[in-house]
Tab-separated table of C-alpha atoms in Angstrom:
chain	number	residue	atom	x	y	z
A	446	UNK	CA	-28.275	-30.623	17.560
A	447	UNK	CA	-25.452	-28.943	15.654
A	448	UNK	CA	-27.918	-27.062	13.423
A	449	UNK	CA	-30.785	-24.750	14.333
A	450	UNK	CA	-33.676	-26.212	12.301
A	451	UNK	CA	-36.459	-27.444	14.526
A	452	UNK	CA	-34.830	-26.107	17.677
A	453	UNK	CA	-37.192	-23.764	19.458
A	454	UNK	CA	-36.343	-23.668	23.138
A	455	UNK	CA	-34.706	-25.853	25.781
A	456	UNK	CA	-34.807	-25.242	29.500
A	457	UNK	CA	-32.226	-27.321	31.329
A	458	UNK	CA	-32.274	-27.877	35.058
A	459	UNK	CA	-29.257	-29.770	36.258
A	460	UNK	CA	-30.864	-31.110	39.364
A	461	UNK	CA	-32.112	-34.000	37.225
A	462	UNK	CA	-29.186	-34.441	34.826
A	463	UNK	CA	-25.712	-35.705	35.528
A	464	UNK	CA	-22.794	-33.301	35.380
A	465	UNK	CA	-20.858	-35.652	33.113
A	466	UNK	CA	-23.690	-35.781	30.575
A	467	UNK	CA	-24.002	-32.014	30.394
A	468	UNK	CA	-20.274	-31.436	30.324
A	469	UNK	CA	-20.117	-33.234	27.005
A	470	UNK	CA	-23.204	-31.600	25.494
A	471	UNK	CA	-22.937	-29.038	22.715
A	472	UNK	CA	-26.342	-27.363	22.580
A	473	UNK	CA	-25.791	-25.132	19.576
A	474	UNK	CA	-23.112	-25.226	16.935
A	475	UNK	CA	-22.224	-24.820	13.292
A	476	UNK	CA	-21.070	-28.289	12.421
A	477	UNK	CA	-18.794	-30.876	13.991
A	478	UNK	CA	-16.326	-29.858	16.655
A	479	UNK	CA	-12.642	-29.884	15.760
A	480	UNK	CA	-10.576	-30.171	18.919
A	481	UNK	CA	-7.435	-29.538	16.879
A	482	UNK	CA	-8.478	-25.915	16.413
A	483	UNK	CA	-8.881	-24.977	20.040
A	484	UNK	CA	-6.097	-22.968	21.755
A	485	UNK	CA	-3.328	-24.886	23.470
A	486	UNK	CA	-3.457	-25.546	27.209
A	487	UNK	CA	-0.234	-23.542	27.578
A	488	UNK	CA	-1.793	-20.409	26.087
A	489	UNK	CA	-0.901	-17.142	27.808
A	490	UNK	CA	-2.135	-13.619	27.111
A	491	UNK	CA	0.401	-11.975	24.784
A	492	UNK	CA	0.930	-8.958	26.988
A	493	UNK	CA	3.980	-6.828	26.329
A	494	UNK	CA	3.816	-4.978	29.648
A	495	UNK	CA	7.113	-4.837	31.511
A	496	UNK	CA	7.661	-2.783	34.653
A	497	UNK	CA	10.541	-0.510	33.738
A	498	UNK	CA	13.485	0.155	36.066
A	499	UNK	CA	12.880	3.920	35.824
A	500	UNK	CA	9.190	3.526	36.679
A	501	UNK	CA	8.759	1.341	39.791
A	502	UNK	CA	5.354	0.797	41.378
A	503	UNK	CA	5.418	2.543	44.773
A	504	UNK	CA	3.218	1.203	47.575
A	505	UNK	CA	0.337	3.445	48.592
A	506	UNK	CA	1.536	5.761	51.339
A	507	UNK	CA	-1.252	8.303	51.618
A	508	UNK	CA	-0.287	11.364	53.605
A	509	UNK	CA	-2.400	14.266	54.759
A	510	UNK	CA	-0.708	17.523	53.963
A	511	UNK	CA	-1.008	19.953	56.842
A	512	UNK	CA	-1.095	22.727	55.808
A	513	UNK	CA	-2.285	21.867	52.308
A	514	UNK	CA	-1.873	23.554	48.943
A	515	UNK	CA	-5.004	25.705	49.348
A	516	UNK	CA	-4.584	26.928	52.936
A	517	UNK	CA	-2.893	30.224	52.045
A	518	UNK	CA	-6.340	31.206	50.728
A	519	UNK	CA	-8.865	29.055	52.576
A	520	UNK	CA	-7.413	29.008	56.120
A	521	UNK	CA	-4.219	30.993	56.402
A	522	UNK	CA	-3.999	30.385	60.142
A	523	UNK	CA	-2.923	26.838	59.301
A	524	UNK	CA	0.385	28.347	58.127
A	525	UNK	CA	1.044	30.166	61.413
A	526	UNK	CA	4.450	29.354	62.847
A	527	UNK	CA	5.735	27.698	59.666
A	528	UNK	CA	8.392	28.919	57.261
A	529	UNK	CA	6.523	27.692	54.189
A	530	UNK	CA	6.820	30.112	51.283
A	531	UNK	CA	3.923	30.871	48.945
A	532	UNK	CA	3.407	33.267	46.077
A	533	UNK	CA	-0.240	34.316	46.159
A	534	UNK	CA	-1.830	35.712	43.003
A	535	UNK	CA	-4.552	38.149	44.068
A	536	UNK	CA	-6.904	39.931	41.649
A	537	UNK	CA	-4.961	43.197	41.535
A	538	UNK	CA	-1.680	42.434	43.254
A	539	UNK	CA	0.838	39.779	44.178
A	540	UNK	CA	1.582	38.713	47.769
A	541	UNK	CA	4.598	36.767	48.961
A	542	UNK	CA	4.011	34.863	52.185
A	543	UNK	CA	6.259	33.191	54.719
A	544	UNK	CA	3.970	31.154	56.897
A	545	UNK	CA	0.857	33.293	57.367
A	546	UNK	CA	2.730	36.602	57.050
A	547	UNK	CA	2.802	38.766	53.927
A	548	UNK	CA	6.451	39.761	53.509
A	549	UNK	CA	6.138	41.627	50.205
A	550	UNK	CA	3.468	42.791	47.741
A	551	UNK	CA	3.389	44.267	44.242
A	552	UNK	CA	0.490	45.766	42.273
A	553	UNK	CA	-0.184	44.642	38.717
A	554	UNK	CA	-0.443	48.230	37.461
A	555	UNK	CA	3.283	47.967	36.764
A	556	UNK	CA	2.638	45.101	34.326
A	557	UNK	CA	2.411	46.496	30.759
A	558	UNK	CA	-1.023	45.940	29.226
A	559	UNK	CA	-2.412	44.021	32.205
A	560	UNK	CA	-6.029	43.058	31.413
A	561	UNK	CA	-6.793	40.654	34.243
A	562	UNK	CA	-4.655	37.867	32.785
A	563	UNK	CA	-1.218	37.347	34.277
A	564	UNK	CA	1.511	35.500	32.393
A	565	UNK	CA	4.229	33.434	33.996
A	566	UNK	CA	6.791	35.813	32.478
A	567	UNK	CA	5.037	38.843	34.041
A	568	UNK	CA	4.885	37.058	37.368
A	569	UNK	CA	8.594	36.243	37.297
A	570	UNK	CA	9.428	39.856	36.473
A	571	UNK	CA	7.521	41.022	39.551
A	572	UNK	CA	9.236	38.449	41.767
A	573	UNK	CA	12.711	39.614	40.668
A	574	UNK	CA	11.991	42.923	42.444
A	575	UNK	CA	11.162	41.180	45.728
A	576	UNK	CA	13.359	40.195	48.680
A	577	UNK	CA	13.085	36.584	47.426
A	578	UNK	CA	13.937	36.683	43.708
A	579	UNK	CA	14.957	33.021	43.770
A	580	UNK	CA	11.385	31.885	44.494
A	581	UNK	CA	10.522	32.165	40.796
A	582	UNK	CA	13.175	32.978	38.226
A	583	UNK	CA	14.130	32.515	34.610
A	584	UNK	CA	17.201	30.273	34.515
A	585	UNK	CA	17.652	30.436	30.739
A	586	UNK	CA	15.625	31.754	27.840
A	587	UNK	CA	12.070	30.517	28.288
A	588	UNK	CA	12.934	28.216	31.222
A	589	UNK	CA	11.468	29.142	34.610
A	590	UNK	CA	12.135	27.571	38.001
A	591	UNK	CA	9.664	27.685	40.905
A	592	UNK	CA	10.815	26.667	44.385
A	593	UNK	CA	7.800	27.589	46.556
A	594	UNK	CA	4.055	27.189	46.299
A	595	UNK	CA	2.246	29.331	43.733
A	596	UNK	CA	-1.461	29.750	44.537
A	597	UNK	CA	-4.200	31.644	42.697
A	598	UNK	CA	-6.971	33.565	44.438
A	599	UNK	CA	-10.583	33.076	43.215
A	600	UNK	CA	-11.322	34.851	39.956
A	601	UNK	CA	-7.705	35.193	38.845
A	602	UNK	CA	-6.278	34.024	35.525
A	603	UNK	CA	-2.743	32.719	34.921
A	604	UNK	CA	-1.292	31.804	31.518
A	605	UNK	CA	1.765	29.585	31.165
A	606	UNK	CA	2.250	29.623	27.424
A	607	UNK	CA	4.829	29.600	24.655
A	608	UNK	CA	6.775	31.334	23.274
A	609	UNK	CA	7.512	33.269	26.495
A	610	UNK	CA	7.617	30.024	28.484
A	611	UNK	CA	9.124	26.834	27.109
A	612	UNK	CA	9.553	24.931	30.354
A	613	UNK	CA	8.449	25.306	33.967
A	614	UNK	CA	10.588	23.437	36.487
A	615	UNK	CA	9.152	22.827	39.944
A	616	UNK	CA	11.906	22.234	42.487
A	617	UNK	CA	11.330	18.833	44.062
A	618	UNK	CA	10.909	19.607	47.739
A	619	UNK	CA	7.908	19.760	50.089
A	620	UNK	CA	5.321	22.485	49.532
A	621	UNK	CA	6.118	23.243	45.921
A	622	UNK	CA	3.009	23.242	43.748
A	623	UNK	CA	0.921	25.256	41.324
A	624	UNK	CA	-2.587	25.513	42.768
A	625	UNK	CA	-5.757	27.533	42.554
A	626	UNK	CA	-9.025	28.052	44.406
A	627	UNK	CA	-11.842	29.095	42.069
A	628	UNK	CA	-9.196	30.316	39.627
A	629	UNK	CA	-8.311	29.537	36.014
A	630	UNK	CA	-5.035	28.593	34.372
A	631	UNK	CA	-3.897	27.787	30.846
A	632	UNK	CA	-0.856	25.686	29.933
A	633	UNK	CA	-0.145	25.842	26.211
A	634	UNK	CA	2.795	24.342	24.322
A	635	UNK	CA	4.954	24.090	27.444
A	636	UNK	CA	6.754	21.442	29.459
A	637	UNK	CA	6.137	21.167	33.222
A	638	UNK	CA	8.290	18.876	35.336
A	639	UNK	CA	9.776	18.359	38.790
A	640	UNK	CA	13.400	19.413	39.129
A	641	UNK	CA	16.495	18.537	41.141
A	642	UNK	CA	18.867	21.516	40.811
A	643	UNK	CA	21.817	19.555	42.220
A	644	UNK	CA	21.700	17.011	39.396
A	645	UNK	CA	19.979	19.257	36.858
A	646	UNK	CA	17.397	16.524	36.178
A	647	UNK	CA	13.742	15.753	36.927
A	648	UNK	CA	12.976	13.825	40.125
A	649	UNK	CA	12.443	10.282	38.897
A	650	UNK	CA	11.704	8.838	42.350
A	651	UNK	CA	7.939	8.358	42.683
A	652	UNK	CA	8.437	7.559	46.390
A	653	UNK	CA	9.363	11.216	47.021
A	654	UNK	CA	6.952	14.038	47.805
A	655	UNK	CA	7.240	15.616	44.394
A	656	UNK	CA	5.590	18.849	43.176
A	657	UNK	CA	2.190	18.837	41.503
A	658	UNK	CA	-0.568	20.844	39.797
A	659	UNK	CA	-3.887	21.123	41.682
A	660	UNK	CA	-6.983	23.267	41.033
A	661	UNK	CA	-10.105	23.261	43.194
A	662	UNK	CA	-13.360	24.962	44.201
A	663	UNK	CA	-14.963	25.668	40.860
A	664	UNK	CA	-11.873	26.692	38.936
A	665	UNK	CA	-10.772	25.880	35.408
A	666	UNK	CA	-7.637	24.033	34.314
A	667	UNK	CA	-6.902	23.964	30.569
A	668	UNK	CA	-3.967	22.202	28.933
A	669	UNK	CA	-3.035	22.173	25.254
A	670	UNK	CA	-0.041	20.719	23.455
A	671	UNK	CA	1.955	20.354	26.664
A	672	UNK	CA	3.951	17.786	28.627
A	673	UNK	CA	3.638	17.037	32.352
A	674	UNK	CA	6.191	14.673	33.839
A	675	UNK	CA	7.769	13.407	37.065
A	676	UNK	CA	5.105	14.997	39.265
A	677	UNK	CA	3.007	13.794	42.166
A	678	UNK	CA	2.716	13.126	45.883
A	679	UNK	CA	0.424	10.526	47.472
A	680	UNK	CA	-1.813	13.125	49.118
A	681	UNK	CA	-5.261	14.496	48.340
A	682	UNK	CA	-5.396	16.140	44.895
A	683	UNK	CA	-1.619	16.079	44.721
A	684	UNK	CA	-1.108	13.026	42.520
A	685	UNK	CA	0.313	14.799	39.474
A	686	UNK	CA	-2.179	16.996	37.613
A	687	UNK	CA	-5.551	17.315	39.387
A	688	UNK	CA	-8.971	18.802	38.700
A	689	UNK	CA	-10.752	19.172	42.073
A	690	UNK	CA	-14.185	20.059	43.446
A	691	UNK	CA	-16.383	21.743	40.839
A	692	UNK	CA	-13.401	22.312	38.579
A	693	UNK	CA	-13.689	21.918	34.830
A	694	UNK	CA	-11.485	22.383	31.770
A	695	UNK	CA	-9.874	20.481	28.938
A	696	UNK	CA	-6.629	18.619	28.332
A	697	UNK	CA	-5.840	18.148	24.651
A	698	UNK	CA	-2.865	16.951	22.593
A	699	UNK	CA	-0.712	16.603	25.705
A	700	UNK	CA	1.475	13.953	27.313
A	701	UNK	CA	1.373	12.903	30.971
A	702	UNK	CA	4.220	10.582	31.896
A	703	UNK	CA	6.206	9.368	34.907
A	704	UNK	CA	3.781	11.048	37.322
A	705	UNK	CA	2.374	9.255	40.364
A	706	UNK	CA	-0.985	9.337	38.546
A	707	UNK	CA	-0.888	10.667	35.008
A	708	UNK	CA	-3.936	12.870	35.615
A	709	UNK	CA	-6.690	12.851	38.243
A	710	UNK	CA	-10.122	14.332	38.850
A	711	UNK	CA	-11.997	14.471	42.154
A	712	UNK	CA	-15.511	15.948	42.221
A	713	UNK	CA	-14.772	17.595	38.873
A	714	UNK	CA	-17.436	18.442	36.296
A	715	UNK	CA	-17.391	18.181	32.510
A	716	UNK	CA	-13.641	17.837	32.055
A	717	UNK	CA	-12.615	16.850	28.519
A	718	UNK	CA	-9.568	14.658	27.846
A	719	UNK	CA	-8.927	14.525	24.110
A	720	UNK	CA	-5.976	13.228	22.066
A	721	UNK	CA	-3.621	12.843	25.030
A	722	UNK	CA	-1.045	10.213	25.955
A	723	UNK	CA	-0.898	8.795	29.492
A	724	UNK	CA	2.179	6.610	29.704
A	725	UNK	CA	4.684	5.166	32.147
A	726	UNK	CA	2.998	6.554	35.243
A	727	UNK	CA	3.806	5.001	38.612
A	728	UNK	CA	0.211	3.952	39.296
A	729	UNK	CA	-2.656	4.966	36.986
A	730	UNK	CA	-2.682	6.571	33.574
A	731	UNK	CA	-5.933	8.550	33.870
A	732	UNK	CA	-7.892	8.382	37.140
A	733	UNK	CA	-11.249	10.190	37.232
A	734	UNK	CA	-12.363	9.769	40.825
A	735	UNK	CA	-14.888	10.546	43.571
A	736	UNK	CA	-18.121	12.100	42.293
A	737	UNK	CA	-16.735	13.413	39.020
A	738	UNK	CA	-19.366	13.575	36.286
A	739	UNK	CA	-20.011	14.504	32.692
A	740	UNK	CA	-16.466	13.672	31.606
A	741	UNK	CA	-15.477	13.140	27.984
A	742	UNK	CA	-12.480	10.853	27.494
A	743	UNK	CA	-11.924	10.600	23.746
A	744	UNK	CA	-9.101	9.519	21.422
A	745	UNK	CA	-6.435	9.132	24.111
A	746	UNK	CA	-3.711	6.511	24.481
A	747	UNK	CA	-2.769	4.907	27.809
A	748	UNK	CA	0.125	2.460	28.010
A	749	UNK	CA	2.992	1.333	30.192
A	750	UNK	CA	1.252	2.449	33.390
A	751	UNK	CA	1.978	0.239	36.374
A	752	UNK	CA	-1.672	-0.464	37.182
A	753	UNK	CA	-4.747	0.584	35.167
A	754	UNK	CA	-4.625	2.561	31.955
A	755	UNK	CA	-7.947	4.365	32.530
A	756	UNK	CA	-9.946	3.902	35.748
A	757	UNK	CA	-13.153	5.566	36.923
A	758	UNK	CA	-13.663	5.004	40.662
A	759	UNK	CA	-16.155	6.084	43.351
A	760	UNK	CA	-19.262	7.533	41.741
A	761	UNK	CA	-17.840	8.742	38.451
A	762	UNK	CA	-21.030	8.946	36.428
A	763	UNK	CA	-22.654	9.985	33.144
A	764	UNK	CA	-19.418	10.082	31.183
A	765	UNK	CA	-18.123	8.874	27.809
A	766	UNK	CA	-14.983	6.824	27.132
A	767	UNK	CA	-14.628	6.570	23.360
A	768	UNK	CA	-11.987	5.972	20.715
A	769	UNK	CA	-9.147	5.376	23.177
A	770	UNK	CA	-6.250	2.925	23.012
A	771	UNK	CA	-5.352	1.335	26.336
A	772	UNK	CA	-2.662	-1.287	26.021
A	773	UNK	CA	0.298	-2.892	27.749
A	774	UNK	CA	-0.613	-1.692	31.233
A	775	UNK	CA	0.223	-3.536	34.446
A	776	UNK	CA	-3.396	-4.248	35.404
A	777	UNK	CA	-6.611	-3.467	33.499
A	778	UNK	CA	-7.075	-1.461	30.334
A	779	UNK	CA	-10.301	0.437	31.111
A	780	UNK	CA	-12.144	0.047	34.410
A	781	UNK	CA	-15.383	1.292	35.984
A	782	UNK	CA	-15.088	0.819	39.744
A	783	UNK	CA	-17.153	1.399	42.889
A	784	UNK	CA	-20.494	2.867	41.802
A	785	UNK	CA	-19.279	4.459	38.591
A	786	UNK	CA	-22.637	4.276	36.844
A	787	UNK	CA	-24.344	5.303	33.599
A	788	UNK	CA	-21.174	5.533	31.538
A	789	UNK	CA	-20.631	4.629	27.884
A	790	UNK	CA	-17.455	2.768	26.903
A	791	UNK	CA	-17.403	2.413	23.134
A	792	UNK	CA	-15.136	2.055	20.124
A	793	UNK	CA	-11.947	1.605	22.153
A	794	UNK	CA	-8.945	-0.625	21.403
A	795	UNK	CA	-7.861	-2.514	24.517
A	796	UNK	CA	-5.023	-5.013	24.234
A	797	UNK	CA	-2.087	-6.707	25.893
A	798	UNK	CA	-2.837	-5.658	29.462
A	799	UNK	CA	-1.522	-7.827	32.266
A	800	UNK	CA	-4.976	-7.887	33.850
A	801	UNK	CA	-8.315	-7.606	32.078
A	802	UNK	CA	-9.444	-5.543	29.122
A	803	UNK	CA	-12.608	-3.665	30.121
A	804	UNK	CA	-13.922	-4.084	33.681
A	805	UNK	CA	-17.278	-3.128	35.205
A	806	UNK	CA	-16.784	-3.685	38.935
A	807	UNK	CA	-19.348	-2.620	41.506
A	808	UNK	CA	-20.799	-0.257	38.893
A	809	UNK	CA	-24.214	-0.273	37.223
A	810	UNK	CA	-26.027	0.662	34.025
A	811	UNK	CA	-22.906	0.972	31.927
A	812	UNK	CA	-22.779	0.249	28.197
A	813	UNK	CA	-19.751	-1.481	26.644
A	814	UNK	CA	-20.152	-1.409	22.869
A	815	UNK	CA	-18.173	-1.670	19.631
A	816	UNK	CA	-14.803	-2.175	21.315
A	817	UNK	CA	-11.874	-4.266	20.065
A	818	UNK	CA	-10.335	-6.259	22.892
A	819	UNK	CA	-7.443	-8.708	22.596
A	820	UNK	CA	-4.647	-10.390	24.492
A	821	UNK	CA	-5.868	-9.740	28.031
A	822	UNK	CA	-6.714	-12.142	30.854
A	823	UNK	CA	-10.464	-11.535	30.623
A	824	UNK	CA	-11.705	-9.484	27.712
A	825	UNK	CA	-14.741	-7.951	29.443
A	826	UNK	CA	-15.308	-8.558	33.157
A	827	UNK	CA	-18.608	-7.718	34.882
A	828	UNK	CA	-18.715	-8.245	38.635
A	829	UNK	CA	-20.284	-6.882	41.790
A	830	UNK	CA	-18.367	-6.604	45.046
A	831	UNK	CA	-18.955	-5.312	48.597
A	832	UNK	CA	-18.357	-1.732	47.408
A	833	UNK	CA	-21.169	-1.673	44.881
A	834	UNK	CA	-23.825	-3.469	42.874
A	835	UNK	CA	-23.343	-4.214	39.202
A	836	UNK	CA	-26.784	-4.051	37.636
A	837	UNK	CA	-28.040	-3.583	34.111
A	838	UNK	CA	-24.757	-3.890	32.215
A	839	UNK	CA	-25.047	-4.006	28.425
A	840	UNK	CA	-22.205	-5.579	26.457
A	841	UNK	CA	-22.906	-5.204	22.746
A	842	UNK	CA	-21.168	-5.611	19.386
A	843	UNK	CA	-17.660	-6.027	20.740
A	844	UNK	CA	-14.878	-7.912	18.976
A	845	UNK	CA	-12.883	-10.038	21.403
A	846	UNK	CA	-9.853	-12.063	20.370
A	847	UNK	CA	-7.202	-14.165	22.094
A	848	UNK	CA	-8.181	-13.402	25.664
A	849	UNK	CA	-8.035	-16.178	28.260
A	850	UNK	CA	-11.770	-15.688	28.841
A	851	UNK	CA	-13.884	-13.587	26.533
A	852	UNK	CA	-16.657	-12.272	28.804
A	853	UNK	CA	-17.024	-13.124	32.503
A	854	UNK	CA	-19.999	-12.260	34.755
A	855	UNK	CA	-19.784	-13.046	38.482
A	856	UNK	CA	-19.750	-11.750	42.056
A	857	UNK	CA	-23.445	-10.892	42.289
A	858	UNK	CA	-23.910	-9.033	39.001
A	859	UNK	CA	-27.555	-8.720	37.951
A	860	UNK	CA	-29.382	-8.242	34.652
A	861	UNK	CA	-26.321	-8.462	32.410
A	862	UNK	CA	-27.014	-8.800	28.689
A	863	UNK	CA	-24.367	-9.657	26.109
A	864	UNK	CA	-25.478	-9.179	22.522
A	865	UNK	CA	-23.935	-9.579	19.058
A	866	UNK	CA	-20.390	-9.951	20.332
A	867	UNK	CA	-17.778	-11.763	18.239
A	868	UNK	CA	-15.542	-13.802	20.527
A	869	UNK	CA	-12.614	-15.540	18.855
A	870	UNK	CA	-9.754	-17.742	20.041
A	871	UNK	CA	-10.414	-17.687	23.775
A	872	UNK	CA	-7.954	-19.931	25.603
A	873	UNK	CA	-10.616	-21.196	28.001
A	874	UNK	CA	-14.223	-20.055	27.781
A	875	UNK	CA	-15.840	-17.463	25.554
A	876	UNK	CA	-18.649	-16.447	27.946
A	877	UNK	CA	-18.986	-17.372	31.622
A	878	UNK	CA	-22.243	-16.706	33.471
A	879	UNK	CA	-21.442	-17.273	37.137
A	880	UNK	CA	-24.392	-14.936	37.738
A	881	UNK	CA	-27.726	-14.827	35.903
A	882	UNK	CA	-27.749	-13.047	32.567
A	883	UNK	CA	-28.540	-13.321	28.886
A	884	UNK	CA	-26.496	-13.982	25.764
A	885	UNK	CA	-28.231	-12.904	22.588
A	886	UNK	CA	-26.865	-13.452	19.063
A	887	UNK	CA	-23.281	-13.817	20.261
A	888	UNK	CA	-20.777	-15.601	18.012
A	889	UNK	CA	-17.979	-17.827	19.297
A	890	UNK	CA	-15.095	-19.201	17.244
A	891	UNK	CA	-12.284	-21.140	18.889
A	892	UNK	CA	-12.641	-21.895	22.605
A	893	UNK	CA	-12.549	-24.848	24.992
A	894	UNK	CA	-16.117	-23.927	25.980
A	895	UNK	CA	-18.444	-21.528	24.208
A	896	UNK	CA	-20.728	-20.665	27.142
A	897	UNK	CA	-20.458	-21.769	30.768
A	898	UNK	CA	-23.532	-21.355	32.985
A	899	UNK	CA	-22.920	-21.746	36.707
A	900	UNK	CA	-26.267	-20.417	37.999
A	901	UNK	CA	-28.859	-19.377	35.424
A	902	UNK	CA	-28.798	-17.801	31.993
A	903	UNK	CA	-30.724	-17.478	28.773
A	904	UNK	CA	-28.790	-18.159	25.578
A	905	UNK	CA	-30.547	-17.010	22.448
A	906	UNK	CA	-29.292	-17.309	18.870
A	907	UNK	CA	-25.750	-18.405	19.740
A	908	UNK	CA	-23.474	-19.456	16.875
A	909	UNK	CA	-20.305	-21.464	17.462
A	910	UNK	CA	-17.414	-22.837	15.466
A	911	UNK	CA	-14.275	-24.754	16.394
A	912	UNK	CA	-15.181	-25.102	20.060
A	913	UNK	CA	-14.464	-28.021	22.368
A	914	UNK	CA	-17.909	-27.784	23.990
A	915	UNK	CA	-20.871	-25.598	23.195
A	916	UNK	CA	-22.977	-24.725	26.234
A	917	UNK	CA	-21.789	-26.223	29.519
A	918	UNK	CA	-24.254	-26.066	32.412
A	919	UNK	CA	-22.983	-26.707	35.929
A	920	UNK	CA	-24.764	-29.014	38.336
A	921	UNK	CA	-27.732	-27.250	39.889
A	922	UNK	CA	-27.713	-24.429	37.338
A	923	UNK	CA	-30.524	-23.569	34.954
A	924	UNK	CA	-30.172	-22.724	31.266
A	925	UNK	CA	-32.779	-21.551	28.792
A	926	UNK	CA	-31.606	-22.020	25.208
A	927	UNK	CA	-33.481	-20.508	22.295
A	928	UNK	CA	-32.862	-20.555	18.563
């Protein structure tokens, strides 16, 4: 049965056939099997990921900030009795607060040419006239240091841009952040980092409560040609650089490194991430989260992150992940998690991750197409779990090479179809159906087993070469094989 002539359809039910007989059966193939060409038993994924001494993986230690970064606008009473300092950008004036008390104000009419947009340089000039000039000051030409919270009122616009600003240093202590409620901000050609004045260095300790950027409530956060580093606290929307509820914007040609999370979205809408680098972050590279939708993640690179390179989690839907490189991360390359549905993951390069390449976990109706995936544990993993169903996954036209397992379907996944995938040099199996599904016109070269069926599957038009076994059907499983 190594050729296809005369083969129309077989339906195998293992209740009547011995496991040993089926274990040795090659149902479809392209000639005699050469066991010398299968990968060695000692094969290991050629991952290059190494956790770096300057980038340890901190345990999750979620804290609830009370008061939080938005309370100076949304519920100022939460600041009563505290000595927390905030600079509040209002529409026509600046307030400086200690706790819930305004201790100084300045109108923008003194700002030359003010047109509704406030620059960081203009803001610093105003602060120098206040009783607290050290809250925001220029320490050298183009270098500004912020040591309190800076919060924008709805409808305001702040610009942190070159050449006036080269670098913004956020002093690494509690309640230092750049935040906005229904406001907009632009970072262009600048560097933003945490700062330890005593050592004159960024705060490299991800266990600390470091400063962060956080915009919420329908605002806009735009970033271009900039660098964000050594930021982030394990608290809501404080992980590094965050787009919050209803917030949109774009990050382009920028680098996010050594943050707790490189960048994060929560309930954001239509954010574009294009041509960025997410590297060496303490947990995730890029983490679109909770109810974010309509995201475009295109032509980015994610590597050296301690867990996942790119992860969508908790209802991140109707988005595109295309043309990215996610490699050498501590866990998975690209992951759809917990009801992240109706997304397209296409034309990405995913390689050398310590975990799996592309993962659809508890997420439905996603398309994984035209990707190049190599040197991971599992190339493409499709599985349900208690947090979500995984229904209607389509895995098409991918090139998989030198993964331990090429494609794996399990955990209660339903209606998974793999089609026209090229799966080469898998150390163990090329395709594993632990749940029902269909393989159509897939091609396997070099594997211990081409297709393993543990429950039920249809295999149509499979081609194999240099495999130890063709289609292996477990006892009690059911396989339908068609030419």
